[in-house]
CSV table of C-alpha atoms in Angstrom, one decimal:
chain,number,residue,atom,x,y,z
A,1,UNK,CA,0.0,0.0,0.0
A,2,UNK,CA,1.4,3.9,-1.3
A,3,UNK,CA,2.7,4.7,2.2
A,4,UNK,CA,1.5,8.4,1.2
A,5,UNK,CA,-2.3,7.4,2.0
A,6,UNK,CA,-1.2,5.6,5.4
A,7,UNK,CA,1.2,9.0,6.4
A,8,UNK,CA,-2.0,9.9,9.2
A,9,UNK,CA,-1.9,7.0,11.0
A,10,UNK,CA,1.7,7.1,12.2
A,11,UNK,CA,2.0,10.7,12.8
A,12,UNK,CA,-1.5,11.9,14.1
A,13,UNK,CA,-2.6,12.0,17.8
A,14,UNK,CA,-6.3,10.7,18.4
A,15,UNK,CA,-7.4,13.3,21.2
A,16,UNK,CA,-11.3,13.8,22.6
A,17,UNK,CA,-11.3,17.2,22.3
A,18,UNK,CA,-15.5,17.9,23.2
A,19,UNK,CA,-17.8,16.0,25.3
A,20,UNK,CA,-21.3,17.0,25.7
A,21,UNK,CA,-24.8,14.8,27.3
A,22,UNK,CA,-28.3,14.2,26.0
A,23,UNK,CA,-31.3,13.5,27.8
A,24,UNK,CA,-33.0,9.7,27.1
A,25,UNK,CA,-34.8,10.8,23.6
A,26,UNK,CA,-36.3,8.2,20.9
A,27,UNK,CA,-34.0,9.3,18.5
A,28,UNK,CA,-30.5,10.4,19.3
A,29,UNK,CA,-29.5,10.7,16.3
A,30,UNK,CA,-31.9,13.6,15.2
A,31,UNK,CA,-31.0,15.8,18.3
A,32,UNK,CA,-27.3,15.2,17.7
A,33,UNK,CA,-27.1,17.7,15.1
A,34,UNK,CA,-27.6,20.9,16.7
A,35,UNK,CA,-25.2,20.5,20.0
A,36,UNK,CA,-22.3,19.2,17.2
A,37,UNK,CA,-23.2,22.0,14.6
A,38,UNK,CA,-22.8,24.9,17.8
A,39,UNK,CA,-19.6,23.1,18.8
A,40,UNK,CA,-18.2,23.6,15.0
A,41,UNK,CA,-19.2,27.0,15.0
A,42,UNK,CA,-16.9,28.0,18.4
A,43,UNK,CA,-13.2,29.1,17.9
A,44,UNK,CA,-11.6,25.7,19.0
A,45,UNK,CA,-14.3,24.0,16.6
A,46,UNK,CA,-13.5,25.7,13.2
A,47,UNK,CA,-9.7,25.1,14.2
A,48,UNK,CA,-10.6,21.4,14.8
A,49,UNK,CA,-12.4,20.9,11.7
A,50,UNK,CA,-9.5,23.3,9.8
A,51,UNK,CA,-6.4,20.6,11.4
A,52,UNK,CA,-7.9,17.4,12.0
A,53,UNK,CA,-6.6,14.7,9.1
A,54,UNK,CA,-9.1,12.2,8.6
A,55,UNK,CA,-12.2,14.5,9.9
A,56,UNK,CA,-13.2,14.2,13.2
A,57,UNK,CA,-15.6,11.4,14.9
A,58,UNK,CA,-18.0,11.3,17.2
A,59,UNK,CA,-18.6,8.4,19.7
A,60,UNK,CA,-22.1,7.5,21.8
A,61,UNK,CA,-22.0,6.0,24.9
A,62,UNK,CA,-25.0,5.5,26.9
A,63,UNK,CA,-25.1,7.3,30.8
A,64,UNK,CA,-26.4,4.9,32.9
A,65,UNK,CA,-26.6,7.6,35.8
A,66,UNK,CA,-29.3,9.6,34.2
A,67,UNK,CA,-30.8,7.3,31.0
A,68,UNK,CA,-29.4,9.4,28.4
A,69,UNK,CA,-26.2,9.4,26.5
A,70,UNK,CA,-22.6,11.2,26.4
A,71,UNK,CA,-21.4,12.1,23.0
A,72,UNK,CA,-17.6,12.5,22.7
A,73,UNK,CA,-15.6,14.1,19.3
A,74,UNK,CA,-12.4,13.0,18.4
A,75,UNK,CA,-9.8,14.4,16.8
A,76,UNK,CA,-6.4,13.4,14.9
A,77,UNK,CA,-4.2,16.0,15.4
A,78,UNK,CA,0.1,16.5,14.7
A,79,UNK,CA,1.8,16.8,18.0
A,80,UNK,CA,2.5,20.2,16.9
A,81,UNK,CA,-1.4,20.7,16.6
A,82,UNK,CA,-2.6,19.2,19.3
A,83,UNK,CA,-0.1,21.8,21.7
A,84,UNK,CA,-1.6,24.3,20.5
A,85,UNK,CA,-4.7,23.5,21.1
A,86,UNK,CA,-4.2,22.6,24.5
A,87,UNK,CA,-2.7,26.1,25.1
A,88,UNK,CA,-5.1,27.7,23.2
A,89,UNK,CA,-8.2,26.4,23.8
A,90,UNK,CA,-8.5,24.0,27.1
């Protein structure tokens, strides 16, 4: 395999960098959206979506303390990156 396409994987840093909850609803996915879309909007967001290499993920887990769930984004961020965005932003 071109080791060009695999380049990501070896020198990226997988980091949660926003966690937010959502209440028990039918359908999680729906009301998602909107909590994600304000979080792109923010400073640290737009620089997140601008750096991350592949884009970043989001995870569901459920909360079993209050029913609902706790949604976590993850990014893949250079070293280089990912210090400034701790400086910067946390």
């Amino acid at each position: 395999m071109d080791k060009s396409k695999q380049k990501w994987q070896s020198d990226r840093i997988e980091y949660m960098v926003h966690t937010f909850h959502l209440a028990d609803v039918e359908d999680p996915e729906i009301y998602v959206a909107e909590p994600i879309y304000k979080w792109q909007q923010t400073e640290a967001g737009k620089y997140i979506m601008e750096k991350s290499l592949p884009e970043p993920m989001w995870m569901r887990h459920i909360n079993s303390n209050t029913y609902g769930y706790v949604y976590k984004i993850l990014a893949y961020l250079t070293p280089e990156d990912l210090t400034y965005y701790k400086l910067r932003f946390e």
